[in-house]
PDB file of C-alpha atoms and ligand atoms in Angstrom:
ATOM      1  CA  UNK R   1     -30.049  63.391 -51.775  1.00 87.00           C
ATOM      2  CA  UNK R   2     -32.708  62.855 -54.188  1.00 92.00           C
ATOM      3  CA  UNK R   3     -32.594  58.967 -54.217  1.00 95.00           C
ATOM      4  CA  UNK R   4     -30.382  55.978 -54.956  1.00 96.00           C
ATOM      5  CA  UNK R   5     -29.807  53.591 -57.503  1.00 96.00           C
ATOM      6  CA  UNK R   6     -31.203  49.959 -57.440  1.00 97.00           C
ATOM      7  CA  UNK R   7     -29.622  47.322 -60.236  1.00 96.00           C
ATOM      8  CA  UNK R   8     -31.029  43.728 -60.623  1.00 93.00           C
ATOM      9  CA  UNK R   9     -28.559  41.190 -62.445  1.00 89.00           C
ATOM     10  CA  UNK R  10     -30.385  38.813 -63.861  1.00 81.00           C
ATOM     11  CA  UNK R  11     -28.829  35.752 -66.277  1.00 73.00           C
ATOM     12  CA  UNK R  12     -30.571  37.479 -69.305  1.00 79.00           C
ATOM     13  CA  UNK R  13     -31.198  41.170 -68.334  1.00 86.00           C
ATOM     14  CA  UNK R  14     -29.824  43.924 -65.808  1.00 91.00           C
ATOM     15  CA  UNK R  15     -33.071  45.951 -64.616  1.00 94.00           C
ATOM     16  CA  UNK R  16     -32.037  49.273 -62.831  1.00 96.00           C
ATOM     17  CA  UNK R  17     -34.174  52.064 -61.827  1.00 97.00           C
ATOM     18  CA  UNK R  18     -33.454  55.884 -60.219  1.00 97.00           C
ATOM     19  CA  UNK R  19     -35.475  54.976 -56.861  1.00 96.00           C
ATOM     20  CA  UNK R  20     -37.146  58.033 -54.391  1.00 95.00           C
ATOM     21  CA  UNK R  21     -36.221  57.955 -50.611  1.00 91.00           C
ATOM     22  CA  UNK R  22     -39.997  56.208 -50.489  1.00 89.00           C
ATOM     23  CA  UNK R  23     -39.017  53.090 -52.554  1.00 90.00           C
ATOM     24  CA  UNK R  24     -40.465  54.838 -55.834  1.00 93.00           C
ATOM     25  CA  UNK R  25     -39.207  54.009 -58.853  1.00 95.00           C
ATOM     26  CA  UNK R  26     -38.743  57.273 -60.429  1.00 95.00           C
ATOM     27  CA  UNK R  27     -37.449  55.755 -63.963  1.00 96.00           C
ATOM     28  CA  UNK R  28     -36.478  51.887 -65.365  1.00 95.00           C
ATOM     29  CA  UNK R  29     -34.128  50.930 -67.745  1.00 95.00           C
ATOM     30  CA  UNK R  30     -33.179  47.505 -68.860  1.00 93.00           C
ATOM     31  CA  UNK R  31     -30.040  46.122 -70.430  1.00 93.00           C
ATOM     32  CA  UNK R  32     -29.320  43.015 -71.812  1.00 89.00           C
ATOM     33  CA  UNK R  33     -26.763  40.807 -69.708  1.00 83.00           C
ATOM     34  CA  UNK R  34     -24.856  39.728 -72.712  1.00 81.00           C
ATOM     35  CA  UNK R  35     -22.682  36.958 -70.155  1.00 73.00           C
ATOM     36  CA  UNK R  36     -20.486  36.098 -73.069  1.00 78.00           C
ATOM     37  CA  UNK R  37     -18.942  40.278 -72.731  1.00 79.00           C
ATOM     38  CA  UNK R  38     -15.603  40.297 -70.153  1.00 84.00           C
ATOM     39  CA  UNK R  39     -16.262  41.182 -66.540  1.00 86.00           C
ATOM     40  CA  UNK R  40     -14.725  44.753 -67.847  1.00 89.00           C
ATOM     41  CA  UNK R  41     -17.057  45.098 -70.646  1.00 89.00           C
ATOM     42  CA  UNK R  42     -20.257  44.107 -68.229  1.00 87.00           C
ATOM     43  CA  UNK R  43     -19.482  47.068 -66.062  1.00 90.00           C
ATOM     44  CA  UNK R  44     -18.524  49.843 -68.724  1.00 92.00           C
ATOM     45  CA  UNK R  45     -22.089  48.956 -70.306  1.00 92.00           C
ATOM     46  CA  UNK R  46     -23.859  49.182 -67.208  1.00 93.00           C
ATOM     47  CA  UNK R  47     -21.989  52.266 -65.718  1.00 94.00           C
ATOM     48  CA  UNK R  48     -22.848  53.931 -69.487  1.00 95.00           C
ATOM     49  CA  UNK R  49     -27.031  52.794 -68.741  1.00 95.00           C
ATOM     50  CA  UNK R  50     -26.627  54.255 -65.400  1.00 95.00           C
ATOM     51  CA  UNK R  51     -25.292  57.524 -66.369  1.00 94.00           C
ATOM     52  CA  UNK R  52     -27.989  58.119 -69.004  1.00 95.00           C
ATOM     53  CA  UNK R  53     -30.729  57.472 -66.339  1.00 96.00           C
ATOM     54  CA  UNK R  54     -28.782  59.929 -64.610  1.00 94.00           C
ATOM     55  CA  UNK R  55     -29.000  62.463 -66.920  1.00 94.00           C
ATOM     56  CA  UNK R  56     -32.568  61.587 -68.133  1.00 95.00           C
ATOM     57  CA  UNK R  57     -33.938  61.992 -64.459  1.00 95.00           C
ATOM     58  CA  UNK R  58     -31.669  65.228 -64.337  1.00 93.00           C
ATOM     59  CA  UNK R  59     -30.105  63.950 -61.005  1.00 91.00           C
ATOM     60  CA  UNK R  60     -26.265  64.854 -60.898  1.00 84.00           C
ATOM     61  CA  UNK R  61     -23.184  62.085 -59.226  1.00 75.00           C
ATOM     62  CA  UNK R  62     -24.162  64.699 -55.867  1.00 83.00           C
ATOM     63  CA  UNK R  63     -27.825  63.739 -55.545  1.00 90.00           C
ATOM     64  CA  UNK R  64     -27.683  60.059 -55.407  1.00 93.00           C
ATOM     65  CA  UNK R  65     -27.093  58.307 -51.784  1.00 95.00           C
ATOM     66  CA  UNK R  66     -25.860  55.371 -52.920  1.00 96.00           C
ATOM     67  CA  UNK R  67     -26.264  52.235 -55.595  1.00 96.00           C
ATOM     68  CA  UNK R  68     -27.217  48.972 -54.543  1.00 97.00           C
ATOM     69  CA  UNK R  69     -27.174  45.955 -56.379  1.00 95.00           C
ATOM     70  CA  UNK R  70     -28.981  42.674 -56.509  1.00 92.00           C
ATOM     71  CA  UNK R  71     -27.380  39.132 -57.630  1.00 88.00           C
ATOM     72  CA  UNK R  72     -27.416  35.426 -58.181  1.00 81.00           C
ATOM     73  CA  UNK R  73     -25.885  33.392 -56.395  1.00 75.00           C
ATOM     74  CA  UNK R  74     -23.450  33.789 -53.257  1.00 79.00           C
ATOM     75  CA  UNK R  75     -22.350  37.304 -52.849  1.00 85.00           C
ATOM     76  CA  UNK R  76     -19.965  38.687 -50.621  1.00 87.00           C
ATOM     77  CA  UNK R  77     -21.545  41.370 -48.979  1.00 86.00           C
ATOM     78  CA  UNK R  78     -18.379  42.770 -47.047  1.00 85.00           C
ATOM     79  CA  UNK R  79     -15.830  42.932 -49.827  1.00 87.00           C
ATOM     80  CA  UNK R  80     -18.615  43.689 -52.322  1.00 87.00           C
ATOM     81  CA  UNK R  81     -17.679  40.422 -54.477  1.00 87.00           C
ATOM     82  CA  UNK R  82     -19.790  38.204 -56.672  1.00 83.00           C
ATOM     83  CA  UNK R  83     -18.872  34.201 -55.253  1.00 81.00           C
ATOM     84  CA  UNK R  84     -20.015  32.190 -58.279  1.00 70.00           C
ATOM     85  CA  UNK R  85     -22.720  32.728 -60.840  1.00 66.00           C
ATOM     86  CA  UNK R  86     -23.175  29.616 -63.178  1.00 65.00           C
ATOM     87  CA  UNK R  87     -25.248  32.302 -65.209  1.00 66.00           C
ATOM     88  CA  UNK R  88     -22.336  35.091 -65.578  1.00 72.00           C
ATOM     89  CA  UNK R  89     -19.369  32.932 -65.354  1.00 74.00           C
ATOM     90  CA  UNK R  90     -17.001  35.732 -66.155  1.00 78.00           C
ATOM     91  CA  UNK R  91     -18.450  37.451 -63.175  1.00 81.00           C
ATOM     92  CA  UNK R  92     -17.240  35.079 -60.485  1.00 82.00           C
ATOM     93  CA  UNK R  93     -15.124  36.308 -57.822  1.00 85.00           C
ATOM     94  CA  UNK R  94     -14.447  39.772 -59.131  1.00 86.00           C
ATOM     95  CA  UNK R  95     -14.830  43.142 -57.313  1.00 88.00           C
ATOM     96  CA  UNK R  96     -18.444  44.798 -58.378  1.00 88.00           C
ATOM     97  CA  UNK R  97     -18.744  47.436 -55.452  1.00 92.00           C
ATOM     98  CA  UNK R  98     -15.296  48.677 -55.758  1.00 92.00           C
ATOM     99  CA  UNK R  99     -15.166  49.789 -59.860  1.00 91.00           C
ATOM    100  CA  UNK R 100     -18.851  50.832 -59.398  1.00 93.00           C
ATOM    101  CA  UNK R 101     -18.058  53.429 -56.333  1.00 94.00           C
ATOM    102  CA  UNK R 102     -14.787  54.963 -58.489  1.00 92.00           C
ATOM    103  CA  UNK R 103     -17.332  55.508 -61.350  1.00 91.00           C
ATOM    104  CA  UNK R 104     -19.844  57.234 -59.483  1.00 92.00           C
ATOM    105  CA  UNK R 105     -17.440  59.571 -57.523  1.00 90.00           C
ATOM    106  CA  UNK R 106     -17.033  57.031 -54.215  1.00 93.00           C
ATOM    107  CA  UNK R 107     -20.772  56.455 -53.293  1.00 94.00           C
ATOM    108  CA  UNK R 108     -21.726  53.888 -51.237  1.00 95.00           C
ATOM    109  CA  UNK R 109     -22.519  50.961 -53.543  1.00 96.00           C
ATOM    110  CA  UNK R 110     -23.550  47.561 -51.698  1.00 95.00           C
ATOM    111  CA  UNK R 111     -24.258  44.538 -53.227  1.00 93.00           C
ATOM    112  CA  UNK R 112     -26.455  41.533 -51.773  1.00 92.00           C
ATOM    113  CA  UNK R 113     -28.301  38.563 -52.912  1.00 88.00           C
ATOM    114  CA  UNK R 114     -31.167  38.805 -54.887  1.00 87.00           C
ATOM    115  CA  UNK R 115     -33.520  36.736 -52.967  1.00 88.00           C
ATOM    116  CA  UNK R 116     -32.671  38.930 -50.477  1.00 92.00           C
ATOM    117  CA  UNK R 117     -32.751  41.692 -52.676  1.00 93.00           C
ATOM    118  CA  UNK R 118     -36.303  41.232 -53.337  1.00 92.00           C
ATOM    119  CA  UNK R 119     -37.360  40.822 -49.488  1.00 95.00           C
ATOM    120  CA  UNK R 120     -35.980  44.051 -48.762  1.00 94.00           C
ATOM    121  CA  UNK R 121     -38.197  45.593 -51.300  1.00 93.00           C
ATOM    122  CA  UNK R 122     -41.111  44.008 -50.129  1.00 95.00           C
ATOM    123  CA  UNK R 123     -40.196  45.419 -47.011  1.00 94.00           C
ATOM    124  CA  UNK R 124     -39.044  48.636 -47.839  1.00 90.00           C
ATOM    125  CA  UNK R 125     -42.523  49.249 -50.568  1.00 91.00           C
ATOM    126  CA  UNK R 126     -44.560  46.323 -50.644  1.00 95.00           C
ATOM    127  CA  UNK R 127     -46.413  43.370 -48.716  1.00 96.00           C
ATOM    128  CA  UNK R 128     -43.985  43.372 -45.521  1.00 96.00           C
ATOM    129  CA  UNK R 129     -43.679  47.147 -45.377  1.00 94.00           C
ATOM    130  CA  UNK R 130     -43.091  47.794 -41.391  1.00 93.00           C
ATOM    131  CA  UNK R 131     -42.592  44.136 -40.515  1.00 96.00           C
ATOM    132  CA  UNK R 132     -39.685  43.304 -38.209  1.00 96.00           C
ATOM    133  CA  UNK R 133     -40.155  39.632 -39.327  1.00 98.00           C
ATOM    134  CA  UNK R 134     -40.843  38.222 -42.798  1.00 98.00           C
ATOM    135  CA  UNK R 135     -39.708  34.875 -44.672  1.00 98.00           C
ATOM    136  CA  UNK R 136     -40.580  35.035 -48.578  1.00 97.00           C
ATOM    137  CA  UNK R 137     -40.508  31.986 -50.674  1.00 96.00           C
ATOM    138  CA  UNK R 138     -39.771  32.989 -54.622  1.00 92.00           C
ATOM    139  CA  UNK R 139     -41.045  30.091 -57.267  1.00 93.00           C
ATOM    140  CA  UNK R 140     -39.778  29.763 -60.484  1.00 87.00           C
ATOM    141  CA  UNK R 141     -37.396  28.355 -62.576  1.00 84.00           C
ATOM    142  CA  UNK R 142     -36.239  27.321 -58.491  1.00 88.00           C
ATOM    143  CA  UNK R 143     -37.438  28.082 -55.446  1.00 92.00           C
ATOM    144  CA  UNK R 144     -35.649  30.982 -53.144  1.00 89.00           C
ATOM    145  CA  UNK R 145     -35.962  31.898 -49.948  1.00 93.00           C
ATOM    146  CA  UNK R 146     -34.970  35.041 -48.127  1.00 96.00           C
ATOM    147  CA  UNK R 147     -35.531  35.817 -44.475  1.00 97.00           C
ATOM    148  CA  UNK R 148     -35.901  38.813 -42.586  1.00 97.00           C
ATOM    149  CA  UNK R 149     -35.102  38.720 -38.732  1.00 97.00           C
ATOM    150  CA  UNK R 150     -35.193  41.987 -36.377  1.00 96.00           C
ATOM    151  CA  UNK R 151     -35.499  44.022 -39.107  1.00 93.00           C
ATOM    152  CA  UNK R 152     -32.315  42.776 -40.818  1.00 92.00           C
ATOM    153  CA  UNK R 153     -31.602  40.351 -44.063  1.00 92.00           C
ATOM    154  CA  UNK R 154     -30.719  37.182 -42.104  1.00 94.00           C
ATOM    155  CA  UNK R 155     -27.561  35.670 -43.185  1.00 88.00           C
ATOM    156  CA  UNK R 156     -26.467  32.253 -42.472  1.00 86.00           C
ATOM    157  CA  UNK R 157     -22.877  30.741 -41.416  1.00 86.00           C
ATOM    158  CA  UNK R 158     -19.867  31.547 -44.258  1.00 79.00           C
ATOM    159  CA  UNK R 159     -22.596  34.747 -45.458  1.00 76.00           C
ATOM    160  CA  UNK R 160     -24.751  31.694 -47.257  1.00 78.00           C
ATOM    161  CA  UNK R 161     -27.961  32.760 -47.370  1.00 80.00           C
ATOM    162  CA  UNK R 162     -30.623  30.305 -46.377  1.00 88.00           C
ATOM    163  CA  UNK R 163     -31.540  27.170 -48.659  1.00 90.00           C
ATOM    164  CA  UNK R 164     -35.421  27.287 -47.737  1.00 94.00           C
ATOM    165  CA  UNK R 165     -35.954  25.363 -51.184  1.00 94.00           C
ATOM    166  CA  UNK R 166     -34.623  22.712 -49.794  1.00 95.00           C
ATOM    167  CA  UNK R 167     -36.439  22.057 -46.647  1.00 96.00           C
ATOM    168  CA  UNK R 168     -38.288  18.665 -46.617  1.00 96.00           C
ATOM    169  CA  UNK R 169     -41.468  18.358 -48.617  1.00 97.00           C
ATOM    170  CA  UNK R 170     -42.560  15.075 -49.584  1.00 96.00           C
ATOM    171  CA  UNK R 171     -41.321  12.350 -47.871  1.00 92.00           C
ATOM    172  CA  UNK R 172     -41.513   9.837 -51.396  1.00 89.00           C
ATOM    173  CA  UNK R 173     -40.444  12.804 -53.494  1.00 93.00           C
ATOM    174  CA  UNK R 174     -38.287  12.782 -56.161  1.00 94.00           C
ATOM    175  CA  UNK R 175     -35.009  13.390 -55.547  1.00 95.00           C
ATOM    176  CA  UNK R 176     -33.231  16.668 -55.544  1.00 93.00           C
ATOM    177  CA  UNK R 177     -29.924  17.782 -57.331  1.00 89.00           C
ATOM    178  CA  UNK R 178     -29.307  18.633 -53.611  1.00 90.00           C
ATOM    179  CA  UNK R 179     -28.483  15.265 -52.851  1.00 93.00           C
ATOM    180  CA  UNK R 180     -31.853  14.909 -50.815  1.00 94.00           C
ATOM    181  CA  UNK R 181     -35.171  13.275 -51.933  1.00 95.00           C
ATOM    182  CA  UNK R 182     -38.519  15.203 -51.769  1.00 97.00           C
ATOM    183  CA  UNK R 183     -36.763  18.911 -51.587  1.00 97.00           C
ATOM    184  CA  UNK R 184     -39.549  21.779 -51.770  1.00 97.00           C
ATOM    185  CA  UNK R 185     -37.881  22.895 -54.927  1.00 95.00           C
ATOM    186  CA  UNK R 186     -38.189  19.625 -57.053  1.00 96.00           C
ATOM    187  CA  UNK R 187     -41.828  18.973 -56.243  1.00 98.00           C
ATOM    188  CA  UNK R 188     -42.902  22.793 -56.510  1.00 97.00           C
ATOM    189  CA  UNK R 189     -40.532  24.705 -59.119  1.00 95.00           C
ATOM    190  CA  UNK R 190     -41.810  25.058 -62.686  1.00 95.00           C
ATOM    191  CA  UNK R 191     -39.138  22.640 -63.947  1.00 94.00           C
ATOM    192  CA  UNK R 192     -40.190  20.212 -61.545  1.00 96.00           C
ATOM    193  CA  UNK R 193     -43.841  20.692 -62.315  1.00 97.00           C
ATOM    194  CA  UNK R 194     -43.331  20.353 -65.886  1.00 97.00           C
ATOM    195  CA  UNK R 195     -40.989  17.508 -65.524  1.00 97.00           C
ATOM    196  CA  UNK R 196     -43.870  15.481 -63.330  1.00 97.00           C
ATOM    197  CA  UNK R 197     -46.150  16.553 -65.948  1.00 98.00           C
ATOM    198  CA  UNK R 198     -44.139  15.182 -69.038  1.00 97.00           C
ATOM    199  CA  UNK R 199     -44.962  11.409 -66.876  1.00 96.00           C
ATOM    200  CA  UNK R 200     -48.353  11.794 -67.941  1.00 97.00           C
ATOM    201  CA  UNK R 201     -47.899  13.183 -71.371  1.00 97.00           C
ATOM    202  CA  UNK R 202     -48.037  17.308 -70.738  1.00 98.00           C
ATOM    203  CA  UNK R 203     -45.959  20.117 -71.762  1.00 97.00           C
ATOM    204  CA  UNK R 204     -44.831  22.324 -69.476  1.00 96.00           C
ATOM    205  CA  UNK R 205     -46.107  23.725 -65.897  1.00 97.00           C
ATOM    206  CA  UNK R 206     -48.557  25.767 -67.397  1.00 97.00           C
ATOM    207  CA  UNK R 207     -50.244  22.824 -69.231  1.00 98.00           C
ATOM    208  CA  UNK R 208     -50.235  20.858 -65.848  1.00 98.00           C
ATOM    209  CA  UNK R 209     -52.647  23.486 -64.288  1.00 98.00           C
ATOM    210  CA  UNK R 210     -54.970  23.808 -66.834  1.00 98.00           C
ATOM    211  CA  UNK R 211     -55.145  20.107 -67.409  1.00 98.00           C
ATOM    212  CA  UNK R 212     -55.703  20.062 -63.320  1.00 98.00           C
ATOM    213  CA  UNK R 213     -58.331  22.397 -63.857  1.00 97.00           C
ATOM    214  CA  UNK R 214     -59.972  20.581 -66.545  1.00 97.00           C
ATOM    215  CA  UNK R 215     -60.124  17.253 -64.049  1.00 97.00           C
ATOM    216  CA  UNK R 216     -57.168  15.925 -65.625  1.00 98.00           C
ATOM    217  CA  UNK R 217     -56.291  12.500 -62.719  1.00 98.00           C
ATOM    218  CA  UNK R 218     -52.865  12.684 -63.871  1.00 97.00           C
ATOM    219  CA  UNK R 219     -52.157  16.585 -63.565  1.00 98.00           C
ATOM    220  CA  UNK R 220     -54.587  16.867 -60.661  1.00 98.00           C
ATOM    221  CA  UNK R 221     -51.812  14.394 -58.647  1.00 98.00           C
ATOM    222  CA  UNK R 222     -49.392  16.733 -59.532  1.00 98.00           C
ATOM    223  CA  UNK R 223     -51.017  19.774 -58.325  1.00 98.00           C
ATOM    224  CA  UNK R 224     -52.187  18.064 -54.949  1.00 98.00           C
ATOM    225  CA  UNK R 225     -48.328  17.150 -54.549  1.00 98.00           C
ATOM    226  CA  UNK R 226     -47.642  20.801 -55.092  1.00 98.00           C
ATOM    227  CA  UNK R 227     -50.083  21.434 -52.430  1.00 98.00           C
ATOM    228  CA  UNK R 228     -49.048  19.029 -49.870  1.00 98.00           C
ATOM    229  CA  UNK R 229     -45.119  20.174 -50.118  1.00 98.00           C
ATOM    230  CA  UNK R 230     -46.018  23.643 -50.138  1.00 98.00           C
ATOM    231  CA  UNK R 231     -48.399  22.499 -46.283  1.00 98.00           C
ATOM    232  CA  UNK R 232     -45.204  21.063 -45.210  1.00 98.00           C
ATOM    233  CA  UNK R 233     -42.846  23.876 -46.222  1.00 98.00           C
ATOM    234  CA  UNK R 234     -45.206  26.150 -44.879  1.00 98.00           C
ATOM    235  CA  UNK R 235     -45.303  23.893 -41.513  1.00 97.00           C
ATOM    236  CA  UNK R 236     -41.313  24.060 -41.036  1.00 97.00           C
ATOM    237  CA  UNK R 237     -41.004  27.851 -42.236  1.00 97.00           C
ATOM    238  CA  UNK R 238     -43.821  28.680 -39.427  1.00 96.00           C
ATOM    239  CA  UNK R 239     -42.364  26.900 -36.584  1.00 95.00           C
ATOM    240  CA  UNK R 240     -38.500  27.625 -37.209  1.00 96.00           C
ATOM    241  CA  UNK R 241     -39.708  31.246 -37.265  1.00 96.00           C
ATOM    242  CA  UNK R 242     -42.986  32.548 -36.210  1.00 96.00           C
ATOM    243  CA  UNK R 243     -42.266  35.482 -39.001  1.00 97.00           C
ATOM    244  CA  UNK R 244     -45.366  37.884 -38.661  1.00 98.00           C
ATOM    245  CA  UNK R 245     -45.901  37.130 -42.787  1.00 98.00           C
ATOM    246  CA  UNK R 246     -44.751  35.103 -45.194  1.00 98.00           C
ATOM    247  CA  UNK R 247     -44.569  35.995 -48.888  1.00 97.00           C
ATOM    248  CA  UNK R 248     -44.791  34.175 -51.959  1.00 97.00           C
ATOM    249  CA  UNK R 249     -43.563  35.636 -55.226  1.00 93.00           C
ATOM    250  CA  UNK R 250     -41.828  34.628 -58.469  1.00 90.00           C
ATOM    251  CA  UNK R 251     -44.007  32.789 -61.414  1.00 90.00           C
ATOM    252  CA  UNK R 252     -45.573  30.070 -60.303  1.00 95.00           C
ATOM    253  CA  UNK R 253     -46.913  31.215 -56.974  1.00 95.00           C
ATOM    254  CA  UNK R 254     -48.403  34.239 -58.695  1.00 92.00           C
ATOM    255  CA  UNK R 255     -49.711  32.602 -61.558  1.00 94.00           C
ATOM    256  CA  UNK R 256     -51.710  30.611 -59.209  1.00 97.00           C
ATOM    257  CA  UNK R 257     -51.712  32.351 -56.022  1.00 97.00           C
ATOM    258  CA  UNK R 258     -55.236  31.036 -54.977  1.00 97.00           C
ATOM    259  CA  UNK R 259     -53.898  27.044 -54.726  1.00 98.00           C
ATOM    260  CA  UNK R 260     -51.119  28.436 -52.420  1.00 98.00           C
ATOM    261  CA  UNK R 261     -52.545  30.830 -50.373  1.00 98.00           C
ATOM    262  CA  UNK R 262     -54.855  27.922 -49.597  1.00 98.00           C
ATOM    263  CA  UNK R 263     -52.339  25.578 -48.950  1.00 98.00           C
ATOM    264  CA  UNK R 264     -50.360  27.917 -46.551  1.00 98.00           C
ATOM    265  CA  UNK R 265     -53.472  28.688 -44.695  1.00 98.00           C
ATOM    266  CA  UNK R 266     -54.103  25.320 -44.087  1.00 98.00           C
ATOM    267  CA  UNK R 267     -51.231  24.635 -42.701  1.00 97.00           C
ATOM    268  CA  UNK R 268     -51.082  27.879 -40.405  1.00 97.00           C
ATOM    269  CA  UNK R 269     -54.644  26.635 -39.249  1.00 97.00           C
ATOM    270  CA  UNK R 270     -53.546  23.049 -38.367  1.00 96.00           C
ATOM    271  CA  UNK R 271     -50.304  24.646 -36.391  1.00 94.00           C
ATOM    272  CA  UNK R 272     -51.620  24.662 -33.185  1.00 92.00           C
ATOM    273  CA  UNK R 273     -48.461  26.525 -31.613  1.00 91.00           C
ATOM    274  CA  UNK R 274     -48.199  29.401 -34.322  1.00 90.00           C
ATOM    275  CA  UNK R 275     -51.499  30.034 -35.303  1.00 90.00           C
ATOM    276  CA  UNK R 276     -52.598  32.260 -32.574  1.00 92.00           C
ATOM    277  CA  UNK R 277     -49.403  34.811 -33.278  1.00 94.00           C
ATOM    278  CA  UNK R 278     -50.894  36.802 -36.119  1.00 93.00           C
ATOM    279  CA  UNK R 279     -48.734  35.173 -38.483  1.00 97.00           C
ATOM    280  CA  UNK R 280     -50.178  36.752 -42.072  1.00 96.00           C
ATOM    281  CA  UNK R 281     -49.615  34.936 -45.501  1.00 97.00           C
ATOM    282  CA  UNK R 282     -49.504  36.876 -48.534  1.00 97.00           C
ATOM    283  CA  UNK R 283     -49.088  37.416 -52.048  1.00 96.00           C
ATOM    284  CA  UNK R 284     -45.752  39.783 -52.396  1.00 96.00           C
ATOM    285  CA  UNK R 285     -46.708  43.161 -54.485  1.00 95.00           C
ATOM    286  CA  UNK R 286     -43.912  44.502 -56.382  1.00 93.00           C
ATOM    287  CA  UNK R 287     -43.232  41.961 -58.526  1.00 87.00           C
ATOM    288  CA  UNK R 288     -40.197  42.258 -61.085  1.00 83.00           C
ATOM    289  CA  UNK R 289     -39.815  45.324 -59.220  1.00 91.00           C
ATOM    290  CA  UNK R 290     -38.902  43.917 -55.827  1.00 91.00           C
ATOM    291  CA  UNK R 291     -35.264  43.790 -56.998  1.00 91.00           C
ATOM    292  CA  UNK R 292     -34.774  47.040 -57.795  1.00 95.00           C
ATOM    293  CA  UNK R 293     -36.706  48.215 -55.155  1.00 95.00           C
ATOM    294  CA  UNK R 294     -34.613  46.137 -52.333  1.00 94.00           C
ATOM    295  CA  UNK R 295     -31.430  47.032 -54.169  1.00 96.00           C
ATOM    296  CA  UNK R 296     -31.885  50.271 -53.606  1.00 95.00           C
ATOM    297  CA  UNK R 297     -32.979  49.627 -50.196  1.00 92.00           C
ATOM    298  CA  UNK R 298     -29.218  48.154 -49.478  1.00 93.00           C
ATOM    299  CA  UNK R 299     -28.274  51.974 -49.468  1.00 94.00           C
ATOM    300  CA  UNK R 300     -31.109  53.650 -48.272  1.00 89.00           C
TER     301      UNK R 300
HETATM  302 ZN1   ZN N   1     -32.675  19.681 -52.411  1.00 68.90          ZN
END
């Protein structure tokens, strides 16, 4: 086996990369999602992309172990089925595994969440490589969560992966499409950052930081909410699972990774029962490469 295949669905583009037994990506090719094309049409384009990073990598259907895929949304990991992705409608409940193992001569081909997806690369070839335990927290247009438990992806009751985007955050929050009030996700996303900052006359997350920076009262409220939800998220993360690190990636954590680290520290400092453990916080590495990276993991 010279290595496996990794794909990343995302809403607007399928990443996949020809990935070394190491977690290497060896080569990347993109393809547009296009979630208007049939179910049918989705997988003929991506089997086609796959086949000529087959042949440009000069692996043959014999040297790969395996193709792994990351997704949105609820997957179902034993039957290899996409639940429901408001993204790729047409891509609800149908078989992905199945069509993609006939193409490529019956390999192995698992599929998995992509939060998940992108924890596994992290600990496969990035910031958790040869943890047991890890949580990572993903901010962007939402905030994901993934945990890692023994080793393994953790998954919850029904194969729902865990919601950590909605653990409690600020108590006077606003409230959540969730249902809740003061949900990590809707004080700490980049919608909800830019949403808070349209209040006070700003456009978009990125203008909230750099008025904050600027000593903007208005944005600097904003930010110090950001910081306080991320303490408390931090605060129930740490105790529900003494994880030896927790990760922050997507956007907005990166973008500004010094206001979080801080914030996470502080709270790991205040945590009288965890802080002794050797609990680490840190920045995950691999960026937009996680996914590929922990796809390809799945089959490793
Ligand atoms: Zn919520």
């Amino acid at each position: 086996m010279k290595g496996v295949i990794g794909i990343d669905v995302g809403g607007t583009k399928i990443a996949f990369g020809a990935v070394s037994p190491a977690g290497e990506i060896v080569l990347r090719r993109t393809i547009a999602t296009h979630p208007d094309d049939s179910f049918d049409e989705g997988i003929a384009r991506l089997s086609a992309g796959i086949e000529a990073l087959l042949a440009e990598t000069g692996w043959g259907a014999g040297d790969i172990g395996g193709i792994g895929i990351g997704c949105p949304g609820p997957v179902d990991t034993e039957r290899g089925v996409i639940l429901s992705v408001y993204t790729l409608p047409g891509w609800s409940n149908r078989e992905f595994a199945a069509p993609m193992s006939e193409r490529f001569g019956g390999t192995p081909v698992r599929l998995e969440n992509d939060a998940n997806a992108a924890l596994l690369g992290e600990a496969l070839a990035g910031a958790a490589r040869g943890k047991r335990s890890a949580v990572m927290l993903t901010l962007g247009t939402g905030i994901g969560g993934a945990v890692l438990l023994d080793g393994k992806i953790h998954v919850g009751a029904n194969g729902a992966h865990p919601e950590l985007g909605h653990v409690p955050a600020l108590a006077e929050g606003p409230e959540c499409p969730c249902g809740l009030r003061g949900c990590y996700e809707v004080i700490a996303s980049g919608p909800a950052i830019a949403e808070a900052g349209e209040a006070v006359g700003l456009d978009g997350s990125e203008a909230v930081f750099a008025a904050a920076a600027k000593g903007h009262a208005g944005a600097q409220a904003i930010i110090d909410n950001v910081a306080k939800a991320t303490e408390a998220a931090i605060w129930t993360i740490l105790h529900t699972f003494l994880p030896e690190i927790i990760l922050f990636g997507g956007g907005i954590a990166d973008g500004h990774w010094p206001l979080f680290e801080a914030a996470a520290q502080k709270s790991l400092a205040a945590a009288t029962l965890a802080r002794d453990q050797g609990v680490t916080i840190a920045r995950a590495k691999l960026g937009n490469d996680a996914g590929i990276v922990g796809a390809a993991n799945l089959v490793m």
